[in-house]
Short mmCIF file of C-alpha atoms in Angstrom, two decimals:
data_model
loop_
_atom_site.label_atom_id
_atom_site.label_comp_id
_atom_site.label_asym_id
_atom_site.label_seq_id
_atom_site.Cartn_x
_atom_site.Cartn_y
_atom_site.Cartn_z
CA UNK A 1 -97.81 100.33 58.63
CA UNK A 2 -94.52 100.35 60.12
CA UNK A 3 -91.71 97.67 59.73
CA UNK A 4 -91.20 95.32 62.44
CA UNK A 5 -87.72 94.09 63.53
CA UNK A 6 -86.26 91.52 65.49
CA UNK A 7 -84.02 92.85 68.02
CA UNK A 8 -83.37 89.64 70.73
CA UNK A 9 -84.09 86.19 70.81
CA UNK A 10 -83.33 83.11 72.88
CA UNK A 11 -84.04 80.05 74.25
CA UNK A 12 -83.63 77.69 77.25
CA UNK A 13 -82.06 74.28 76.76
CA UNK A 14 -84.70 71.80 75.28
CA UNK A 15 -84.93 68.49 76.83
CA UNK A 16 -85.90 66.46 79.83
CA UNK A 17 -86.19 68.64 83.06
CA UNK A 18 -87.39 67.31 85.90
CA UNK A 19 -86.38 70.07 88.37
CA UNK A 20 -87.59 72.88 86.13
CA UNK A 21 -91.16 74.44 85.97
CA UNK A 22 -92.48 76.54 82.96
CA UNK A 23 -91.91 79.55 85.16
CA UNK A 24 -88.18 78.97 85.16
CA UNK A 25 -87.90 77.68 81.59
CA UNK A 26 -89.22 80.97 80.61
CA UNK A 27 -87.19 82.53 82.49
CA UNK A 28 -83.88 81.48 81.21
CA UNK A 29 -85.20 81.89 77.56
CA UNK A 30 -86.20 85.63 78.53
CA UNK A 31 -82.35 86.01 80.11
CA UNK A 32 -80.87 84.85 77.01
CA UNK A 33 -83.05 86.74 74.90
CA UNK A 34 -82.36 90.13 76.74
CA UNK A 35 -78.55 89.07 76.41
CA UNK A 36 -78.67 88.55 72.32
CA UNK A 37 -79.81 92.24 72.21
CA UNK A 38 -76.73 94.12 70.74
CA UNK A 39 -77.25 97.29 72.72
CA UNK A 40 -79.11 98.35 76.12
CA UNK A 41 -82.86 97.53 76.25
CA UNK A 42 -84.66 97.66 79.35
CA UNK A 43 -87.48 95.35 80.34
CA UNK A 44 -89.39 98.33 81.04
CA UNK A 45 -89.44 99.28 77.38
CA UNK A 46 -91.43 96.01 76.32
CA UNK A 47 -95.11 97.12 76.51
CA UNK A 48 -97.00 93.98 75.29
CA UNK A 49 -96.71 89.70 75.25
CA UNK A 50 -97.88 87.23 73.40
CA UNK A 51 -97.13 83.61 74.88
CA UNK A 52 -97.71 80.59 73.32
CA UNK A 53 -99.01 76.94 75.09
CA UNK A 54 -100.62 73.84 74.54
CA UNK A 55 -100.80 73.29 78.35
CA UNK A 56 -99.56 69.95 78.67
CA UNK A 57 -100.47 67.97 81.31
CA UNK A 58 -102.81 70.44 83.14
CA UNK A 59 -100.76 72.82 84.86
CA UNK A 60 -101.82 76.52 84.95
CA UNK A 61 -103.94 76.54 82.11
CA UNK A 62 -105.98 79.62 83.16
CA UNK A 63 -104.11 82.98 82.78
CA UNK A 64 -100.66 80.74 82.09
CA UNK A 65 -99.57 83.77 79.96
CA UNK A 66 -99.70 86.52 82.61
CA UNK A 67 -98.19 84.06 85.03
CA UNK A 68 -95.23 83.99 83.27
CA UNK A 69 -94.87 87.64 82.48
CA UNK A 70 -95.21 88.38 86.06
CA UNK A 71 -92.54 85.78 86.72
CA UNK A 72 -90.19 87.80 84.78
CA UNK A 73 -90.96 90.94 86.15
CA UNK A 74 -92.86 92.47 83.19
CA UNK A 75 -95.72 93.76 85.65
CA UNK A 76 -98.66 94.91 84.57
CA UNK A 77 -98.31 94.62 80.99
CA UNK A 78 -101.02 93.36 78.16
CA UNK A 79 -99.87 89.53 78.21
CA UNK A 80 -102.10 87.32 75.57
CA UNK A 81 -101.83 84.08 75.89
CA UNK A 82 -102.14 81.92 72.32
CA UNK A 83 -103.17 78.83 71.55
CA UNK A 84 -102.98 76.80 67.97
CA UNK A 85 -101.30 73.66 69.05
CA UNK A 86 -97.67 73.47 68.01
CA UNK A 87 -97.80 76.92 65.96
CA UNK A 88 -98.98 78.34 69.03
CA UNK A 89 -95.81 80.73 69.81
CA UNK A 90 -95.58 81.09 65.82
CA UNK A 91 -98.93 82.72 66.20
CA UNK A 92 -97.94 84.79 69.15
CA UNK A 93 -95.01 85.87 67.27
CA UNK A 94 -97.24 87.05 64.22
CA UNK A 95 -99.56 88.94 66.81
CA UNK A 96 -96.46 90.89 68.46
CA UNK A 97 -95.43 92.07 64.70
CA UNK A 98 -99.07 92.91 64.16
CA UNK A 99 -98.44 95.32 67.24
CA UNK A 100 -95.77 96.95 66.18
CA UNK A 101 -96.42 97.45 62.46
CA UNK A 102 -100.04 99.03 63.50
CA UNK A 103 -98.15 101.21 65.91
CA UNK A 104 -99.91 100.05 68.99
CA UNK A 105 -96.54 99.31 70.73
CA UNK A 106 -92.76 99.84 69.83
CA UNK A 107 -91.47 96.58 71.88
CA UNK A 108 -93.91 93.57 71.96
CA UNK A 109 -92.36 90.42 73.57
CA UNK A 110 -93.55 86.73 71.89
CA UNK A 111 -92.53 83.57 73.00
CA UNK A 112 -93.94 80.13 74.46
CA UNK A 113 -93.01 77.33 76.51
CA UNK A 114 -94.04 73.34 77.53
CA UNK A 115 -93.52 71.23 79.71
CA UNK A 116 -94.17 67.48 78.80
CA UNK A 117 -92.04 65.27 80.71
CA UNK A 118 -93.94 65.33 84.07
CA UNK A 119 -96.92 63.22 83.07
CA UNK A 120 -97.37 59.67 81.87
CA UNK A 121 -96.37 58.24 78.42
CA UNK A 122 -100.15 57.73 78.22
CA UNK A 123 -100.96 61.16 79.24
CA UNK A 124 -98.40 63.01 76.78
CA UNK A 125 -99.88 60.97 73.98
CA UNK A 126 -103.53 62.03 74.84
CA UNK A 127 -102.38 65.88 74.98
CA UNK A 128 -100.58 65.41 71.66
CA UNK A 129 -103.54 63.50 70.43
CA UNK A 130 -106.08 66.74 71.04
CA UNK A 131 -104.03 68.52 68.30
CA UNK A 132 -105.61 66.61 66.19
CA UNK A 133 -109.80 66.15 65.25
CA UNK A 134 -111.27 64.59 68.41
CA UNK A 135 -114.14 62.90 67.61
CA UNK A 136 -112.71 61.02 64.73
CA UNK A 137 -109.18 60.84 65.42
CA UNK A 138 -108.18 61.19 69.02
CA UNK A 139 -110.92 59.38 70.66
CA UNK A 140 -111.18 56.78 67.81
CA UNK A 141 -107.60 55.73 68.35
CA UNK A 142 -105.71 57.83 65.99
CA UNK A 143 -102.22 58.88 67.48
CA UNK A 144 -100.35 61.63 66.46
CA UNK A 145 -97.50 59.59 64.59
CA UNK A 146 -100.50 57.67 63.45
CA UNK A 147 -101.74 60.80 61.24
CA UNK A 148 -98.44 61.31 59.78
CA UNK A 149 -98.03 57.73 58.67
CA UNK A 150 -101.03 58.34 56.66
CA UNK A 151 -99.51 61.07 55.20
CA UNK A 152 -95.99 59.51 54.69
CA UNK A 153 -97.74 56.38 53.06
CA UNK A 154 -99.81 58.20 50.47
CA UNK A 155 -96.84 60.08 49.51
CA UNK A 156 -94.87 56.98 48.79
CA UNK A 157 -97.68 55.44 46.89
CA UNK A 158 -97.98 58.62 45.00
CA UNK A 159 -94.42 60.00 44.32
CA UNK A 160 -92.48 56.83 45.05
CA UNK A 161 -90.81 58.38 47.86
CA UNK A 162 -88.77 55.96 50.17
CA UNK A 163 -87.90 55.03 53.71
CA UNK A 164 -84.51 55.82 52.78
CA UNK A 165 -85.54 59.64 52.03
CA UNK A 166 -87.47 60.29 55.33
CA UNK A 167 -84.25 58.65 57.09
CA UNK A 168 -81.98 61.28 55.37
CA UNK A 169 -83.93 63.81 56.76
CA UNK A 170 -83.12 62.23 60.28
CA UNK A 171 -79.56 62.05 59.59
CA UNK A 172 -79.07 65.30 58.40
CA UNK A 173 -80.86 67.11 61.20
CA UNK A 174 -79.53 64.90 63.92
CA UNK A 175 -75.81 66.05 62.43
CA UNK A 176 -76.97 69.90 62.63
CA UNK A 177 -78.48 69.34 66.27
CA UNK A 178 -74.92 67.56 67.38
CA UNK A 179 -73.55 70.66 67.18
CA UNK A 180 -76.33 72.55 68.90
CA UNK A 181 -75.55 72.67 73.24
CA UNK A 182 -79.44 73.56 73.37
CA UNK A 183 -80.50 70.25 71.58
CA UNK A 184 -82.95 67.62 73.02
CA UNK A 185 -80.93 65.01 71.26
CA UNK A 186 -77.88 66.20 70.34
CA UNK A 187 -76.08 63.56 68.82
CA UNK A 188 -75.48 62.33 64.89
CA UNK A 189 -77.28 58.92 63.73
CA UNK A 190 -76.18 57.05 60.77
CA UNK A 191 -78.52 56.49 57.82
CA UNK A 192 -78.24 52.67 58.89
CA UNK A 193 -79.28 53.93 62.52
CA UNK A 194 -82.46 55.74 60.98
CA UNK A 195 -83.31 53.15 58.35
CA UNK A 196 -83.66 50.17 61.06
CA UNK A 197 -85.03 51.59 64.12
CA UNK A 198 -87.89 49.99 65.79
CA UNK A 199 -91.65 51.02 64.24
CA UNK A 200 -93.86 53.58 65.69
CA UNK A 201 -96.67 53.94 63.33
CA UNK A 202 -95.76 51.88 59.95
CA UNK A 203 -93.75 53.50 57.81
CA UNK A 204 -92.60 55.91 60.35
CA UNK A 205 -90.13 54.61 62.90
CA UNK A 206 -88.30 55.87 65.83
CA UNK A 207 -85.74 57.89 63.89
CA UNK A 208 -88.47 59.62 62.01
CA UNK A 209 -90.35 61.01 64.91
CA UNK A 210 -89.37 64.19 67.43
CA UNK A 211 -89.09 64.00 70.66
CA UNK A 212 -91.27 65.33 73.69
CA UNK A 213 -89.73 68.06 74.87
CA UNK A 214 -89.52 70.49 77.87
CA UNK A 215 -88.51 73.97 77.01
CA UNK A 216 -88.94 77.87 76.19
CA UNK A 217 -88.28 80.59 73.84
CA UNK A 218 -88.44 84.44 73.36
CA UNK A 219 -88.33 87.11 70.77
CA UNK A 220 -88.58 90.47 71.06
CA UNK A 221 -90.25 92.88 68.36
CA UNK A 222 -89.53 96.33 67.82
CA UNK A 223 -90.12 99.56 65.50
CA UNK A 224 -87.48 100.31 63.72
CA UNK A 225 -86.63 103.52 65.87
CA UNK A 226 -85.75 101.13 68.75
CA UNK A 227 -84.00 98.68 66.48
CA UNK A 228 -82.05 101.33 65.07
CA UNK A 229 -81.14 102.38 68.76
CA UNK A 230 -80.13 98.79 69.97
CA UNK A 231 -79.04 96.69 67.28
CA UNK A 232 -75.79 96.67 65.20
CA UNK A 233 -77.51 94.21 62.49
CA UNK A 234 -80.60 95.03 61.21
CA UNK A 235 -83.06 92.02 60.83
CA UNK A 236 -86.40 93.05 59.42
CA UNK A 237 -90.20 90.85 59.32
CA UNK A 238 -90.61 91.35 55.61
CA UNK A 239 -93.32 88.79 55.65
CA UNK A 240 -95.86 86.95 58.17
CA UNK A 241 -97.92 84.79 56.55
CA UNK A 242 -100.62 82.12 58.04
CA UNK A 243 -103.46 79.99 57.30
CA UNK A 244 -105.79 77.66 58.88
CA UNK A 245 -107.43 74.55 57.77
CA UNK A 246 -109.32 71.42 58.88
CA UNK A 247 -108.42 70.12 61.86
CA UNK A 248 -108.65 66.35 60.96
CA UNK A 249 -106.67 64.98 58.19
CA UNK A 250 -109.69 62.87 57.08
CA UNK A 251 -111.20 66.32 55.89
CA UNK A 252 -108.88 67.66 53.79
CA UNK A 253 -108.73 66.53 49.80
CA UNK A 254 -105.08 65.20 49.67
CA UNK A 255 -103.02 63.40 52.19
CA UNK A 256 -99.45 64.47 50.27
CA UNK A 257 -99.99 68.09 51.14
CA UNK A 258 -100.66 70.70 53.65
CA UNK A 259 -102.67 73.05 51.89
CA UNK A 260 -102.54 75.87 55.30
CA UNK A 261 -98.93 76.07 54.33
CA UNK A 262 -99.29 76.58 50.85
CA UNK A 263 -101.36 79.36 51.40
CA UNK A 264 -99.30 80.74 54.63
CA UNK A 265 -96.13 80.42 52.34
CA UNK A 266 -97.72 82.34 49.61
CA UNK A 267 -99.10 85.16 51.79
CA UNK A 268 -95.49 85.40 53.45
CA UNK A 269 -93.55 85.46 49.66
CA UNK A 270 -96.08 88.10 48.42
CA UNK A 271 -95.81 90.63 51.44
CA UNK A 272 -92.06 90.37 51.15
CA UNK A 273 -91.66 90.33 47.41
CA UNK A 274 -89.28 87.25 47.24
CA UNK A 275 -89.21 83.47 45.78
CA UNK A 276 -87.89 80.46 47.42
CA UNK A 277 -85.03 80.87 45.13
CA UNK A 278 -84.09 84.10 47.29
CA UNK A 279 -84.02 82.04 50.45
CA UNK A 280 -80.73 81.36 52.31
CA UNK A 281 -81.54 79.08 54.57
CA UNK A 282 -84.71 77.85 56.53
CA UNK A 283 -86.30 76.49 59.51
CA UNK A 284 -89.20 74.17 58.67
CA UNK A 285 -91.67 71.99 61.04
CA UNK A 286 -90.22 68.26 61.06
CA UNK A 287 -92.23 67.05 64.02
CA UNK A 288 -91.96 63.85 61.51
CA UNK A 289 -89.61 63.33 58.58
CA UNK A 290 -92.63 63.35 56.26
CA UNK A 291 -93.61 66.75 57.41
CA UNK A 292 -90.24 68.31 56.25
CA UNK A 293 -90.63 66.80 53.04
CA UNK A 294 -94.19 68.18 52.56
CA UNK A 295 -92.89 71.22 53.66
CA UNK A 296 -90.35 71.26 50.87
CA UNK A 297 -93.19 70.99 48.29
CA UNK A 298 -95.55 73.05 49.95
CA UNK A 299 -93.33 75.95 50.39
CA UNK A 300 -92.00 76.06 46.87
CA UNK A 301 -88.42 74.56 47.49
CA UNK A 302 -89.09 71.99 44.72
CA UNK A 303 -91.87 70.67 42.15
CA UNK A 304 -94.49 67.90 43.90
CA UNK A 305 -92.65 64.33 44.69
CA UNK A 306 -88.93 66.06 44.56
CA UNK A 307 -88.56 66.22 48.20
CA UNK A 308 -86.34 63.17 48.15
CA UNK A 309 -84.35 64.43 45.54
CA UNK A 310 -83.53 67.72 47.40
CA UNK A 311 -81.95 65.45 50.34
CA UNK A 312 -80.46 63.03 48.42
CA UNK A 313 -78.64 65.64 46.12
CA UNK A 314 -77.34 67.80 49.78
CA UNK A 315 -79.76 70.58 48.71
CA UNK A 316 -80.74 71.05 52.17
CA UNK A 317 -77.73 70.23 54.02
CA UNK A 318 -75.52 73.50 55.40
CA UNK A 319 -73.32 73.44 52.53
CA UNK A 320 -76.07 73.28 50.18
CA UNK A 321 -77.56 75.64 48.18
CA UNK A 322 -80.61 75.68 50.51
CA UNK A 323 -79.73 74.77 54.33
CA UNK A 324 -82.73 73.87 56.33
CA UNK A 325 -83.30 73.11 60.13
CA UNK A 326 -79.29 74.18 60.97
CA UNK A 327 -80.67 74.14 64.77
CA UNK A 328 -81.33 70.12 64.04
CA UNK A 329 -85.27 70.80 63.43
CA UNK A 330 -87.63 69.41 65.76
CA UNK A 331 -86.31 66.07 65.36
CA UNK A 332 -83.11 66.45 66.91
CA UNK A 333 -83.08 69.97 68.66
CA UNK A 334 -86.91 68.70 70.17
CA UNK A 335 -90.22 69.99 70.05
CA UNK A 336 -91.73 71.52 73.52
CA UNK A 337 -95.00 72.35 71.23
CA UNK A 338 -95.81 76.08 72.52
CA UNK A 339 -91.89 76.99 72.27
CA UNK A 340 -91.60 75.43 68.66
CA UNK A 341 -92.30 78.54 66.70
CA UNK A 342 -90.40 81.31 68.49
CA UNK A 343 -87.38 78.36 68.60
CA UNK A 344 -87.03 78.70 65.39
CA UNK A 345 -87.02 82.29 65.45
CA UNK A 346 -84.25 82.02 67.55
CA UNK A 347 -82.29 80.30 65.13
CA UNK A 348 -83.15 82.65 62.32
CA UNK A 349 -82.00 85.56 64.56
CA UNK A 350 -78.48 83.88 65.07
CA UNK A 351 -77.95 82.89 61.53
CA UNK A 352 -78.21 87.07 60.72
CA UNK A 353 -76.50 87.54 63.57
CA UNK A 354 -73.85 85.51 62.35
CA UNK A 355 -73.83 83.26 65.91
CA UNK A 356 -75.30 80.04 64.77
CA UNK A 357 -73.89 76.73 65.90
CA UNK A 358 -74.23 75.71 62.08
CA UNK A 359 -73.65 79.21 60.42
CA UNK A 360 -74.67 79.86 56.84
CA UNK A 361 -72.63 82.11 54.93
CA UNK A 362 -73.64 85.79 55.05
CA UNK A 363 -77.38 85.03 54.83
CA UNK A 364 -79.84 87.76 53.28
CA UNK A 365 -83.35 86.19 53.70
CA UNK A 366 -84.47 83.47 56.02
CA UNK A 367 -87.91 81.37 56.29
CA UNK A 368 -89.59 79.65 59.48
CA UNK A 369 -92.30 77.38 58.89
CA UNK A 370 -94.36 76.34 62.04
CA UNK A 371 -97.46 73.77 61.67
CA UNK A 372 -100.28 73.09 64.27
CA UNK A 373 -101.33 69.66 64.45
CA UNK A 374 -101.45 68.05 61.17
CA UNK A 375 -102.24 71.77 59.46
CA UNK A 376 -105.08 73.25 61.16
CA UNK A 377 -102.90 76.24 61.72
CA UNK A 378 -99.91 77.38 60.31
CA UNK A 379 -97.37 80.39 60.03
CA UNK A 380 -94.60 81.49 57.76
CA UNK A 381 -92.21 84.07 58.50
CA UNK A 382 -89.98 85.39 56.05
CA UNK A 383 -86.87 87.51 57.42
CA UNK A 384 -84.04 89.89 55.80
CA UNK A 385 -80.50 91.07 57.14
CA UNK A 386 -80.82 95.23 55.89
CA UNK A 387 -77.54 96.00 57.11
CA UNK A 388 -75.95 97.93 60.04
CA UNK A 389 -78.09 99.58 62.17
CA UNK A 390 -75.54 102.51 61.61
#
């Protein structure tokens, strides 16, 4: 198996854009991806594409992947649409890495898009709900926020986690997102704001929930030969873990962990031969504040029940031992479902390039963690900066 490298990554602005389509959003992300490549890379060198999307609102459901690649001028290349709910483009990226590692192609495109704000609130809520179990969750009245509220309540009861712990995650991510010009909710909030916002699904309030977002993102994955030709800084994919689980929360043994995150993380760490203590930054899936706390514990950043302590002690702040969600996370940057996974990798790539809006000091290892639904599918990717391409 060959090594695979990220040689470019870019995203559109994330937000609510009634004048945009999924094609124009992806076009913007792809242009920025090409611009981010250090050297010269022709689109003709891209041999395969994997495009993630849930398909909110019912637009081009069939063949939406080829519709995107044809629109951006990648005529005739094999294109696969990938759907694993919120983890769609995380899985798309994993497929691109596998294609390069196997030797099938030398350059692959992974990306995703979503348009979520051109339908009614009820329709959007319905589409979000399909990421959960259909019969006993969605059509029985359980909302996406309701599922994570159950997880939050269980964590509070089992470990003494507080509303303040959840709110600290929101405050941190908004502070980071306020420095990100592409963030959907690019403003700061106070702890008082996050503690006293209107309830969405008790115990979660408005500041504990990510927005519904329009946006697109894209990443170029290449072999070492190509990477050395076009890159000043080599960013190697050293771990590509993934796992599936029961789609319904009620089907699992615990409400205070996402087992697929644990397994995907262990797989990625083993491939990379690194441990959580080796990480210099992480982008974790925080569709709801409790999801970020669960990620800390599932990915080994701390022991069970200790996630709130990490936030209180500033461990995951930009100047802490493990800066987490420097992009603003889903909470502030936004959550265009199909674009989120590769959007996290955009942040990782910029960290290694030294161009991030909230820059970590000379990172060597970074992690991205992308969750589908309440944990039915998860990807965890580990990246290493291996020095100059010279």
